[in-house]
CSV table of C-alpha atoms in Angstrom, one decimal:
chain,number,residue,atom,x,y,z
N,215,MET,CA,-11.1,2.2,-17.1
N,216,ALA,CA,-7.5,3.0,-17.8
N,217,ASN,CA,-5.8,6.0,-16.2
N,218,ALA,CA,-5.3,8.8,-18.7
N,219,ALA,CA,-1.9,9.8,-17.3
N,220,SER,CA,-0.3,6.3,-17.4
N,221,GLY,CA,-2.8,4.1,-19.1
N,222,MET,CA,-3.0,1.7,-16.2
N,223,ALA,CA,-6.2,-0.1,-15.2
N,224,VAL,CA,-6.9,-1.4,-11.8
N,225,HIS,CA,-7.7,-5.2,-11.6
N,226,ASP,CA,-11.0,-5.9,-9.7
N,227,ASP,CA,-9.1,-8.2,-7.3
N,228,CYS,CA,-7.3,-5.1,-6.0
N,229,LYS,CA,-10.6,-3.6,-4.9
N,230,LEU,CA,-12.0,-6.9,-3.6
N,231,ARG,CA,-8.9,-7.6,-1.4
N,232,PHE,CA,-8.9,-4.0,-0.1
N,233,LEU,CA,-12.6,-4.4,1.0
N,234,ASP,CA,-11.6,-7.7,2.7
N,235,LEU,CA,-8.8,-5.8,4.6
N,236,LYS,CA,-11.1,-2.9,5.5
N,237,ALA,CA,-14.3,-4.7,6.4
N,238,LYS,CA,-13.4,-8.2,7.3
N,239,ARG,CA,-9.8,-7.6,8.4
N,240,THR,CA,-8.8,-10.8,6.7
N,241,HIS,CA,-5.4,-9.3,5.7
N,242,ARG,CA,-2.9,-7.3,7.6
N,243,PHE,CA,-1.4,-5.8,4.4
N,244,ILE,CA,-1.6,-5.9,0.6
N,245,VAL,CA,1.2,-5.2,-1.8
N,246,PHE,CA,0.2,-4.1,-5.2
N,247,LYS,CA,2.3,-4.2,-8.4
N,248,ILE,CA,1.9,-2.6,-11.8
N,249,GLU,CA,2.0,-5.3,-14.5
N,250,GLU,CA,3.3,-3.2,-17.5
N,251,LYS,CA,2.6,-5.8,-20.1
N,252,GLN,CA,-1.1,-6.1,-19.0
N,253,LYS,CA,-1.2,-2.3,-18.3
N,254,GLN,CA,-2.9,-2.8,-14.9
N,255,VAL,CA,-2.4,-2.8,-11.1
N,256,VAL,CA,-2.6,-6.3,-9.6
N,257,VAL,CA,-2.3,-7.8,-6.1
N,258,GLU,CA,1.2,-9.1,-5.6
N,259,LYS,CA,1.1,-10.3,-1.9
N,260,LEU,CA,-1.4,-10.6,0.9
N,261,GLY,CA,-0.4,-10.5,4.5
N,262,GLU,CA,-2.0,-12.8,7.1
N,263,PRO,CA,-3.8,-11.0,10.0
N,264,THR,CA,-1.1,-12.3,12.3
N,265,ASP,CA,1.8,-10.9,10.2
N,266,SER,CA,4.0,-8.2,11.8
N,267,TYR,CA,5.1,-4.9,10.4
N,268,GLU,CA,8.5,-6.4,9.7
N,269,ASP,CA,6.8,-9.1,7.6
N,270,PHE,CA,5.2,-6.3,5.6
N,271,THR,CA,8.3,-4.2,5.1
N,272,SER,CA,10.3,-7.3,4.1
N,273,SER,CA,7.8,-8.1,1.4
N,274,LEU,CA,8.6,-4.8,-0.4
N,275,PRO,CA,11.4,-5.1,-3.0
N,276,ALA,CA,14.6,-3.2,-2.4
N,277,ASP,CA,14.9,-1.9,-6.0
N,278,GLU,CA,11.3,-1.7,-7.4
N,279,CYS,CA,8.3,0.5,-6.8
N,280,ARG,CA,5.1,-0.8,-5.2
N,281,TYR,CA,1.9,0.4,-3.7
N,282,ALA,CA,0.9,-1.0,-0.4
N,283,VAL,CA,-1.9,-0.8,2.1
N,284,TYR,CA,-1.3,-1.6,5.8
N,285,ASP,CA,-3.9,-2.1,8.5
N,286,PHE,CA,-2.2,-0.4,11.5
N,287,ASP,CA,-3.5,-1.2,15.0
N,288,TYR,CA,-2.4,1.0,17.9
N,289,VAL,CA,-3.4,2.2,21.3
N,290,THR,CA,-4.0,5.9,22.0
N,291,ALA,CA,-2.7,7.9,24.9
N,292,GLU,CA,-6.2,7.5,26.4
N,293,ASN,CA,-5.7,3.7,26.2
N,294,CYS,CA,-8.2,3.2,23.3
N,295,GLN,CA,-7.7,0.6,20.6
N,296,LYS,CA,-7.6,2.2,17.2
N,297,SER,CA,-6.9,1.2,13.6
N,298,ARG,CA,-5.8,3.2,10.6
N,299,ILE,CA,-5.5,2.1,7.0
N,300,ILE,CA,-2.2,3.4,5.7
N,301,PHE,CA,-1.5,3.7,2.0
N,302,ILE,CA,2.2,3.6,1.1
N,303,ALA,CA,3.7,4.6,-2.2
N,304,TRP,CA,7.0,2.7,-2.1
N,305,SER,CA,9.6,4.3,-4.5
N,306,PRO,CA,13.1,3.3,-3.5
N,307,ASP,CA,16.0,5.5,-4.7
N,308,THR,CA,17.5,2.4,-6.4
N,309,SER,CA,14.5,1.8,-8.7
N,310,LYS,CA,14.7,2.7,-12.4
N,311,VAL,CA,13.5,6.1,-13.4
N,312,ARG,CA,10.8,4.6,-15.7
N,313,ASN,CA,9.5,2.5,-12.9
N,314,LYS,CA,9.2,5.6,-10.6
N,315,MET,CA,7.5,7.6,-13.3
N,316,ILE,CA,4.8,4.9,-14.0
N,317,TYR,CA,4.0,4.5,-10.3
N,318,ALA,CA,4.0,8.3,-9.7
N,319,SER,CA,1.6,8.9,-12.6
N,320,SER,CA,-0.8,6.1,-11.6
N,321,LYS,CA,-0.9,6.7,-7.9
N,322,ASP,CA,-3.8,9.2,-7.5
N,323,ARG,CA,-6.1,7.2,-9.8
N,324,PHE,CA,-5.3,3.9,-8.0
N,325,LYS,CA,-5.7,5.5,-4.6
N,326,ARG,CA,-9.2,6.8,-5.6
N,327,GLU,CA,-10.2,3.2,-6.3
N,328,LEU,CA,-9.5,2.2,-2.7
N,329,ASP,CA,-12.1,3.9,-0.7
N,330,GLY,CA,-11.2,4.2,3.0
N,331,ILE,CA,-7.5,5.1,3.1
N,332,GLN,CA,-6.9,7.3,6.1
N,333,VAL,CA,-3.2,8.0,6.0
N,334,GLU,CA,-0.8,8.3,3.0
N,335,LEU,CA,2.9,8.0,3.0
N,336,GLN,CA,5.5,8.4,0.3
N,337,ALA,CA,8.7,6.4,1.1
N,338,THR,CA,12.0,6.1,-0.7
N,339,ASP,CA,13.8,4.2,2.0
N,340,PRO,CA,12.6,2.1,5.0
N,341,THR,CA,13.2,4.9,7.5
N,342,GLU,CA,10.5,7.0,5.9
N,343,MET,CA,7.9,4.4,6.7
N,344,GLY,CA,9.1,3.2,10.1
N,345,LEU,CA,6.5,2.3,12.8
N,346,ASP,CA,7.4,5.6,14.6
N,347,VAL,CA,6.5,7.6,11.4
N,348,ILE,CA,3.2,5.7,11.0
N,349,ARG,CA,2.3,6.1,14.6
N,350,SER,CA,2.9,9.8,14.5
N,351,ARG,CA,0.9,10.2,11.3
N,352,SER,CA,-2.0,8.1,12.7
N,353,ASN,CA,-2.9,10.3,15.7
């Protein structure tokens, strides 16, 4: 079903890979891209469970928008292992206006397809999605 706002559909692979990340923890992160010609959101990159946060951030393009999901593991002040699924809407200042508009108008519909997102971030540069930001939003 295409999104009325932007006309973008969500490829089934997006939902399947997200379920893998959420339930089986087979991916550390997923980067999603809108394929304008196909009018749908597709999986662009999958992160291995052993990949670091730096591997994740380096997989986001410097001048194009993306959606991403990151499986963030952390230890609470009470020394408990916890995990949060973080949704990041990556919209760098250097990306084209049209690119930003398409991603912005499709975000809510796409996010609804991914059941289980616990934290959402909007980032226009890497400092807005640093580990310290994610850690503070995860508690």
